[in-house]
Amino acid sequence: MVDLIKYMKSGLTDIPQNLILKFSDYASKIPDVVKFTIGEPDFDTPVHIKEAAQKAIIQNHSHYAPSNGTIGLRQAAGAFLAQKYGQKYDPETEILVTNGVTEAIFDTVIATLNPGDIMVVPTPIFPLYMSDARMISQQIKIVEIDTSADNFKLTPSKLQAVLDQYGDRVRLLIMNYPNNPTGVTYSQAELDSLANVIRDKPIFALCDEIYSELCYDQDHASMEKTLHDQVILLNGVSKSWAMTGYRIGIICAPKNIVAQIAKVHQFIATTEPTPMQDAAEEAFKNGMNDAQLMKAEFKKRRDVLYNGLTKLGFTCVKPQGAFYIFAKIPASFEQDDNKFIYDLVDKAHVAVTSGSCFAQAGAGYIRFSYAVSMAQIDEGLKRLEKYINENKN
């Protein structure tokens, strides 16, 4: 019998499965588990958006939409970005609708990187960017910049050091803010300083801003404001309107860049479901402030969880956005974060995500998603306190 696995794409078997989902599946089998694992709002999609999806189905919006997305959705998204953040893109030629930001990341990576190119990734970070690059070509070099010593922010000096070392091989810089898993975001001045390092160089900046509506203590800042021609901006409806299952993301960039990325999208997805696009159009057009109620509740949860973890001996950077806390395992415990999360869920029935899922810079940390009810946060903290008192040292 032929072992066909040996003849599949080279290097694919070396790429691990999504460890976040693997552990979450394991934890879900524990009946009374308190889960701080998955980054998905626990709110319902606003009624007016659900009604728009129903209306689209009833009115037979069931045929192929234009590959780049319905013009109504692109216009609504463009108007939203312009009004909210001053980001100006032509809906006709500079906005592309994708199957969530997940597809948007893959489209961008495959459209910008060639074998031998370098992708620069400040870590810890959501692992999808790196896995996509590895799937595309084992000859793409990924350079990780550990930000843990700088409050989890990329600094201009560390970015410049990478450029000095690798020169014109650097092609793509990944920026995710507010960040998953740390909840850290940047000021406009900080992003401007980073933009100056790569300005007028043959480097794309992939700016994943899916959590833009969930900035707690400052207005959302964007590298696009000062580096428009080099930025490939990603956003969508999943986090801000609790529409993770609708699978609508957007890519925004100068038209010549979008035109090339659109070719990848056409062959991967063709287009997105028309009723879901109508629902997303409604979100952008008439849900301008829908995220505010969620944001206020997330901020309350953040404060309760942050204060509770700090009292229990965890060291955390207080999140400025998104809905994650990245906590250092207390020194009285073994620092293997993978062992820690399995021991915690088995003994205390509390599920968190290991920090090393987000690159080597996350080793020794665990991520809490507070996209859960306040009652679950309270219960989780009680169980965590008991676990720490019984298992430290």
Short mmCIF file of C-alpha atoms in Angstrom, two decimals:
data_model
loop_
_atom_site.label_atom_id
_atom_site.label_comp_id
_atom_site.label_asym_id
_atom_site.label_seq_id
_atom_site.Cartn_x
_atom_site.Cartn_y
_atom_site.Cartn_z
CA MET A 1 0.00 0.00 0.00
CA VAL A 2 1.42 3.37 -1.04
CA ASP A 3 1.93 5.91 1.77
CA LEU A 4 0.39 8.86 -0.06
CA ILE A 5 1.11 11.25 2.82
CA LYS A 6 4.75 11.31 1.72
CA TYR A 7 3.68 12.71 -1.63
CA MET A 8 1.58 15.60 -0.35
CA LYS A 9 2.80 19.19 -0.25
CA SER A 10 6.31 19.40 1.16
CA GLY A 11 6.41 20.73 4.69
CA LEU A 12 2.65 20.53 5.28
CA THR A 13 2.93 17.71 7.78
CA ASP A 14 5.38 19.83 9.81
CA ILE A 15 2.75 22.53 10.37
CA PRO A 16 0.83 21.77 13.58
CA GLN A 17 -2.93 21.91 13.72
CA ASN A 18 -4.52 24.91 15.39
CA LEU A 19 -3.53 24.29 19.02
CA ILE A 20 -6.05 26.83 20.30
CA LEU A 21 -8.93 24.88 18.80
CA LYS A 22 -7.41 21.53 19.80
CA PHE A 23 -7.27 22.48 23.48
CA SER A 24 -10.69 24.14 23.36
CA ASP A 25 -12.17 20.89 22.05
CA TYR A 26 -10.46 19.00 24.88
CA ALA A 27 -11.80 21.41 27.49
CA SER A 28 -15.32 21.32 26.07
CA LYS A 29 -15.63 17.67 27.08
CA ILE A 30 -15.50 18.67 30.77
CA PRO A 31 -19.17 19.23 31.70
CA ASP A 32 -18.86 22.19 34.11
CA VAL A 33 -15.78 23.85 32.59
CA VAL A 34 -15.40 27.63 32.66
CA LYS A 35 -13.90 28.52 29.28
CA PHE A 36 -11.71 31.56 28.74
CA THR A 37 -10.41 30.15 25.47
CA ILE A 38 -12.16 31.28 22.30
CA GLY A 39 -12.17 34.91 21.15
CA GLU A 40 -15.81 35.25 20.19
CA PRO A 41 -18.25 37.83 21.57
CA ASP A 42 -20.94 36.23 23.71
CA PHE A 43 -23.50 38.79 22.56
CA ASP A 44 -26.25 38.33 19.98
CA THR A 45 -25.99 39.96 16.58
CA PRO A 46 -28.10 43.17 16.63
CA VAL A 47 -31.71 42.63 15.53
CA HIS A 48 -31.58 45.07 12.60
CA ILE A 49 -28.68 43.11 11.10
CA LYS A 50 -30.45 39.76 11.46
CA GLU A 51 -33.53 41.26 9.83
CA ALA A 52 -31.40 42.43 6.90
CA ALA A 53 -30.15 38.86 6.40
CA GLN A 54 -33.71 37.51 6.54
CA LYS A 55 -34.90 40.14 4.09
CA ALA A 56 -32.11 39.25 1.67
CA ILE A 57 -33.16 35.59 1.69
CA ILE A 58 -36.86 36.38 1.26
CA GLN A 59 -36.07 38.74 -1.62
CA ASN A 60 -34.05 36.01 -3.32
CA HIS A 61 -30.61 37.58 -2.95
CA SER A 62 -29.32 34.07 -3.47
CA HIS A 63 -27.20 34.40 -6.57
CA TYR A 64 -23.52 35.16 -7.07
CA ALA A 65 -22.50 38.60 -5.93
CA PRO A 66 -19.68 40.43 -7.74
CA SER A 67 -16.38 38.79 -6.87
CA ASN A 68 -15.08 41.88 -5.07
CA GLY A 69 -18.30 42.07 -3.03
CA THR A 70 -21.63 43.81 -3.47
CA ILE A 71 -21.25 47.49 -4.23
CA GLY A 72 -23.67 48.27 -1.41
CA LEU A 73 -21.43 46.56 1.15
CA ARG A 74 -18.26 48.14 -0.22
CA GLN A 75 -19.86 51.59 -0.15
CA ALA A 76 -21.13 51.09 3.40
CA ALA A 77 -17.75 49.82 4.59
CA GLY A 78 -15.96 52.71 2.92
CA ALA A 79 -18.29 55.26 4.50
CA PHE A 80 -17.89 53.62 7.93
CA LEU A 81 -14.08 53.67 7.79
CA ALA A 82 -14.04 57.26 6.56
CA GLN A 83 -16.43 58.53 9.24
CA LYS A 84 -14.98 56.52 12.12
CA TYR A 85 -11.26 56.62 11.43
CA GLY A 86 -10.64 58.99 8.54
CA GLN A 87 -9.57 56.05 6.35
CA LYS A 88 -10.53 56.88 2.77
CA TYR A 89 -10.84 54.13 0.19
CA ASP A 90 -12.70 54.06 -3.14
CA PRO A 91 -15.42 51.39 -2.82
CA GLU A 92 -15.22 50.66 -6.54
CA THR A 93 -11.54 49.78 -6.70
CA GLU A 94 -9.93 49.78 -3.25
CA ILE A 95 -12.16 47.54 -1.11
CA LEU A 96 -12.40 43.75 -1.43
CA VAL A 97 -14.85 41.56 0.50
CA THR A 98 -13.49 38.23 1.81
CA ASN A 99 -14.53 35.18 3.81
CA GLY A 100 -13.72 36.81 7.13
CA VAL A 101 -10.34 38.27 7.99
CA THR A 102 -9.04 34.69 7.98
CA GLU A 103 -9.24 34.62 4.19
CA ALA A 104 -8.07 38.22 3.99
CA ILE A 105 -4.84 37.28 5.76
CA PHE A 106 -4.23 34.30 3.48
CA ASP A 107 -4.98 36.32 0.33
CA THR A 108 -2.58 39.05 1.40
CA VAL A 109 0.23 36.71 2.37
CA ILE A 110 0.05 34.72 -0.86
CA ALA A 111 -0.19 37.89 -2.97
CA THR A 112 2.79 39.67 -1.41
CA LEU A 113 5.41 37.02 -0.62
CA ASN A 114 7.74 35.07 -2.86
CA PRO A 115 10.13 32.27 -1.86
CA GLY A 116 13.14 33.88 -0.18
CA ASP A 117 11.19 36.91 1.04
CA ILE A 118 11.03 37.81 4.72
CA MET A 119 7.89 38.39 6.76
CA VAL A 120 8.46 40.33 10.00
CA VAL A 121 6.15 39.45 12.87
CA PRO A 122 6.08 41.15 16.29
CA THR A 123 5.26 38.42 18.79
CA PRO A 124 3.30 37.21 20.67
CA ILE A 125 0.61 37.32 17.99
CA PHE A 126 -2.25 35.27 16.61
CA PRO A 127 -0.51 32.35 14.83
CA LEU A 128 -2.48 32.44 11.57
CA TYR A 129 -0.10 34.81 9.76
CA MET A 130 2.89 32.52 10.27
CA SER A 131 1.02 29.30 9.49
CA ASP A 132 -0.24 30.79 6.23
CA ALA A 133 3.27 31.79 5.18
CA ARG A 134 4.62 28.32 5.97
CA MET A 135 1.83 26.69 3.95
CA ILE A 136 2.57 28.86 0.94
CA SER A 137 6.31 28.21 0.86
CA GLN A 138 8.91 26.76 3.17
CA GLN A 139 11.34 29.22 1.56
CA ILE A 140 9.58 32.24 3.07
CA LYS A 141 11.58 33.30 6.12
CA ILE A 142 9.64 34.43 9.17
CA VAL A 143 11.50 36.80 11.48
CA GLU A 144 9.88 37.09 14.90
CA ILE A 145 10.52 40.14 17.05
CA ASP A 146 9.91 39.40 20.73
CA THR A 147 8.02 42.38 22.20
CA SER A 148 7.61 41.02 25.74
CA ALA A 149 10.35 43.29 27.13
CA ASP A 150 8.68 46.39 25.63
CA ASN A 151 5.17 46.03 27.05
CA PHE A 152 4.32 43.91 24.02
CA LYS A 153 4.84 46.70 21.51
CA LEU A 154 7.15 46.72 18.52
CA THR A 155 9.75 49.48 18.78
CA PRO A 156 11.27 51.38 15.83
CA SER A 157 14.79 50.40 16.91
CA LYS A 158 14.03 46.67 16.86
CA LEU A 159 12.28 46.98 13.51
CA GLN A 160 15.22 48.95 12.11
CA ALA A 161 17.64 46.28 13.34
CA VAL A 162 15.80 43.65 11.28
CA LEU A 163 15.94 45.86 8.20
CA ASP A 164 19.65 46.47 8.76
CA GLN A 165 20.24 42.73 8.95
CA TYR A 166 18.10 41.55 6.04
CA GLY A 167 17.87 44.57 3.77
CA ASP A 168 15.65 44.34 0.68
CA ARG A 169 14.58 40.78 1.49
CA VAL A 170 12.04 42.17 3.97
CA ARG A 171 8.73 42.33 2.14
CA LEU A 172 5.88 42.15 4.66
CA LEU A 173 5.41 43.57 8.17
CA ILE A 174 2.54 42.18 10.22
CA MET A 175 0.78 44.62 12.54
CA ASN A 176 -2.23 43.58 14.65
CA TYR A 177 -3.71 46.23 16.93
CA PRO A 178 -5.47 46.00 19.31
CA ASN A 179 -3.49 42.81 19.62
CA ASN A 180 -4.53 39.24 20.06
CA PRO A 181 -3.41 37.84 22.56
CA THR A 182 -2.24 40.80 24.67
CA GLY A 183 -4.97 43.40 24.21
CA VAL A 184 -2.24 46.00 23.71
CA THR A 185 -2.65 48.71 21.10
CA TYR A 186 -0.58 51.63 19.82
CA SER A 187 -0.89 55.40 19.91
CA GLN A 188 -0.85 57.28 16.63
CA ALA A 189 2.61 58.63 17.45
CA GLU A 190 3.94 55.10 18.01
CA LEU A 191 2.52 53.90 14.70
CA ASP A 192 3.90 56.96 12.92
CA SER A 193 7.37 56.16 14.25
CA LEU A 194 7.12 52.61 12.94
CA ALA A 195 5.81 53.84 9.61
CA ASN A 196 8.85 56.08 9.23
CA VAL A 197 11.15 53.04 9.46
CA ILE A 198 9.64 51.36 6.39
CA ARG A 199 8.47 54.43 4.47
CA ASP A 200 9.42 54.40 0.75
CA LYS A 201 10.89 50.91 1.06
CA PRO A 202 9.51 47.91 -0.88
CA ILE A 203 7.69 46.68 2.23
CA PHE A 204 3.98 46.07 2.67
CA ALA A 205 2.40 46.61 6.10
CA LEU A 206 -0.48 44.23 6.75
CA CYS A 207 -2.51 46.07 9.40
CA ASP A 208 -5.10 43.77 10.96
CA GLU A 209 -7.56 46.11 12.69
CA ILE A 210 -10.44 43.70 13.31
CA TYR A 211 -10.69 44.90 16.94
CA SER A 212 -10.73 48.61 16.01
CA GLU A 213 -14.12 49.24 17.62
CA LEU A 214 -12.98 47.73 20.92
CA CYS A 215 -10.43 50.32 22.11
CA TYR A 216 -11.16 51.21 25.72
CA ASP A 217 -9.06 54.12 26.86
CA GLN A 218 -8.04 55.86 23.64
CA ASP A 219 -9.28 56.43 20.10
CA HIS A 220 -8.29 53.81 17.58
CA ALA A 221 -5.05 54.72 15.80
CA SER A 222 -3.90 53.37 12.45
CA MET A 223 -0.69 53.17 10.47
CA GLU A 224 -2.82 53.85 7.39
CA LYS A 225 -3.03 57.52 8.31
CA THR A 226 0.64 58.09 7.60
CA LEU A 227 1.55 55.19 5.30
CA HIS A 228 -1.51 54.82 3.07
CA ASP A 229 0.32 53.68 -0.06
CA GLN A 230 2.07 50.76 1.68
CA VAL A 231 -0.66 49.61 4.08
CA ILE A 232 -2.97 46.69 3.37
CA LEU A 233 -5.77 47.25 5.88
CA LEU A 234 -7.94 44.40 7.17
CA ASN A 235 -11.21 44.76 9.04
CA GLY A 236 -14.62 43.13 9.22
CA VAL A 237 -17.83 42.58 11.16
CA SER A 238 -17.01 39.54 13.32
CA LYS A 239 -15.89 41.20 16.55
CA SER A 240 -17.68 44.56 16.50
CA TRP A 241 -21.15 43.22 15.74
CA ALA A 242 -20.88 39.65 17.11
CA MET A 243 -21.07 38.25 13.57
CA THR A 244 -18.32 35.62 13.63
CA GLY A 245 -20.51 33.11 11.78
CA TYR A 246 -21.39 35.52 8.99
CA ARG A 247 -17.80 35.33 7.68
CA ILE A 248 -17.40 38.80 6.19
CA GLY A 249 -14.04 40.55 6.16
CA ILE A 250 -12.65 43.37 4.04
CA ILE A 251 -9.30 44.23 2.53
CA CYS A 252 -8.55 47.90 1.80
CA ALA A 253 -5.51 49.11 -0.14
CA PRO A 254 -4.54 51.24 -3.14
CA LYS A 255 -6.35 49.96 -6.24
CA ASN A 256 -3.31 48.47 -7.97
CA ILE A 257 -2.61 46.34 -4.87
CA VAL A 258 -6.26 45.33 -4.41
CA ALA A 259 -6.44 44.29 -8.06
CA GLN A 260 -3.67 41.73 -7.53
CA ILE A 261 -5.02 40.43 -4.22
CA ALA A 262 -8.46 40.10 -5.84
CA LYS A 263 -7.04 37.51 -8.23
CA VAL A 264 -6.16 35.28 -5.28
CA HIS A 265 -9.62 35.81 -3.80
CA GLN A 266 -11.34 34.91 -7.08
CA PHE A 267 -9.67 31.52 -7.25
CA ILE A 268 -10.05 30.73 -3.53
CA ALA A 269 -13.58 31.90 -2.77
CA THR A 270 -15.14 33.42 -5.94
CA THR A 271 -17.39 35.57 -3.75
CA GLU A 272 -19.14 35.56 -0.37
CA PRO A 273 -22.78 34.60 0.40
CA THR A 274 -25.01 37.43 -0.79
CA PRO A 275 -27.39 37.45 2.24
CA MET A 276 -24.38 37.70 4.57
CA GLN A 277 -23.06 40.63 2.56
CA ASP A 278 -26.44 42.36 2.84
CA ALA A 279 -26.31 41.84 6.61
CA ALA A 280 -22.77 43.25 6.77
CA GLU A 281 -23.87 46.24 4.70
CA GLU A 282 -26.58 46.92 7.29
CA ALA A 283 -24.00 46.67 10.08
CA PHE A 284 -21.65 49.21 8.51
CA LYS A 285 -24.45 51.52 7.36
CA ASN A 286 -26.85 51.58 10.30
CA GLY A 287 -24.84 50.03 13.12
CA MET A 288 -22.27 52.78 13.45
CA ASN A 289 -22.37 52.65 17.24
CA ASP A 290 -23.61 49.11 17.85
CA ALA A 291 -20.29 48.09 19.39
CA GLN A 292 -20.47 50.69 22.15
CA LEU A 293 -22.68 48.61 24.45
CA MET A 294 -20.44 45.58 24.01
CA LYS A 295 -17.35 47.68 24.58
CA ALA A 296 -18.70 49.07 27.84
CA GLU A 297 -19.45 45.57 29.09
CA PHE A 298 -16.07 44.23 27.96
CA LYS A 299 -14.35 47.05 29.82
CA LYS A 300 -16.16 46.10 33.05
CA ARG A 301 -15.16 42.47 32.57
CA ARG A 302 -11.59 43.47 31.82
CA ASP A 303 -11.32 45.38 35.07
CA VAL A 304 -12.78 42.57 37.18
CA LEU A 305 -10.61 39.89 35.59
CA TYR A 306 -7.45 42.02 35.58
CA ASN A 307 -7.85 42.95 39.25
CA GLY A 308 -8.64 39.36 40.19
CA LEU A 309 -5.64 37.91 38.36
CA THR A 310 -3.31 40.53 39.81
CA LYS A 311 -4.42 39.67 43.33
CA LEU A 312 -3.72 36.01 42.62
CA GLY A 313 -0.13 36.75 41.67
CA PHE A 314 -0.34 36.96 37.89
CA THR A 315 1.59 39.71 36.13
CA CYS A 316 -0.42 41.23 33.30
CA VAL A 317 -0.29 44.23 30.99
CA LYS A 318 -3.69 45.86 31.32
CA PRO A 319 -5.46 45.46 27.97
CA GLN A 320 -6.21 48.61 25.99
CA GLY A 321 -8.49 46.86 23.52
CA ALA A 322 -9.93 43.58 22.19
CA PHE A 323 -11.04 41.13 24.92
CA TYR A 324 -7.93 39.28 26.05
CA ILE A 325 -5.60 39.34 29.04
CA PHE A 326 -2.12 37.86 28.64
CA ALA A 327 -0.91 36.77 32.05
CA LYS A 328 2.51 35.55 33.20
CA ILE A 329 2.30 32.28 35.11
CA PRO A 330 3.25 32.99 38.77
CA ALA A 331 6.84 32.15 39.65
CA SER A 332 5.69 29.56 42.20
CA PHE A 333 4.52 27.33 39.33
CA GLU A 334 6.33 25.46 36.60
CA GLN A 335 6.61 27.80 33.62
CA ASP A 336 5.64 25.26 30.95
CA ASP A 337 2.42 26.91 29.81
CA ASN A 338 1.17 23.85 27.90
CA LYS A 339 1.47 21.65 30.98
CA PHE A 340 -0.07 24.41 33.09
CA ILE A 341 -3.27 24.74 31.03
CA TYR A 342 -3.94 21.00 31.00
CA ASP A 343 -3.31 20.71 34.73
CA LEU A 344 -5.55 23.71 35.37
CA VAL A 345 -8.45 22.40 33.33
CA ASP A 346 -8.16 18.87 34.71
CA LYS A 347 -8.00 19.94 38.36
CA ALA A 348 -9.98 23.20 38.46
CA HIS A 349 -12.13 22.93 35.33
CA VAL A 350 -10.90 26.32 34.12
CA ALA A 351 -9.81 26.51 30.50
CA VAL A 352 -7.34 29.12 29.22
CA THR A 353 -5.02 29.20 26.20
CA SER A 354 -1.29 28.57 26.38
CA GLY A 355 0.88 31.56 25.56
CA SER A 356 3.20 29.55 23.35
CA CYS A 357 0.33 29.17 20.86
CA PHE A 358 1.17 32.77 19.98
CA ALA A 359 4.86 32.13 19.18
CA GLN A 360 7.88 31.51 21.38
CA ALA A 361 7.61 34.97 22.93
CA GLY A 362 4.44 33.77 24.65
CA ALA A 363 6.08 30.87 26.49
CA GLY A 364 5.34 31.05 30.21
CA TYR A 365 2.13 33.03 29.66
CA ILE A 366 -1.53 32.13 29.40
CA ARG A 367 -4.31 33.98 27.58
CA PHE A 368 -7.71 34.66 29.07
CA SER A 369 -10.56 35.66 26.76
CA TYR A 370 -13.10 37.68 28.70
CA ALA A 371 -15.73 37.38 25.98
CA VAL A 372 -17.70 35.48 28.63
CA SER A 373 -20.31 36.51 31.19
CA MET A 374 -19.42 38.24 34.43
CA ALA A 375 -20.81 35.22 36.29
CA GLN A 376 -18.30 32.98 34.51
CA ILE A 377 -15.48 35.39 35.31
CA ASP A 378 -16.42 35.35 39.00
CA GLU A 379 -16.65 31.57 39.06
CA GLY A 380 -13.43 31.19 37.13
CA LEU A 381 -11.54 33.41 39.56
CA LYS A 382 -12.86 31.42 42.55
CA ARG A 383 -11.71 28.16 41.01
CA LEU A 384 -8.38 29.67 40.02
CA GLU A 385 -7.76 30.92 43.55
CA LYS A 386 -8.44 27.46 44.95
CA TYR A 387 -6.17 25.86 42.35
CA ILE A 388 -3.30 28.27 43.10
CA ASN A 389 -3.55 27.78 46.86
CA GLU A 390 -3.52 24.00 46.49
CA ASN A 391 -0.85 23.64 43.78
CA LYS A 392 1.78 26.36 44.15
CA ASN A 393 5.40 25.33 44.70
#
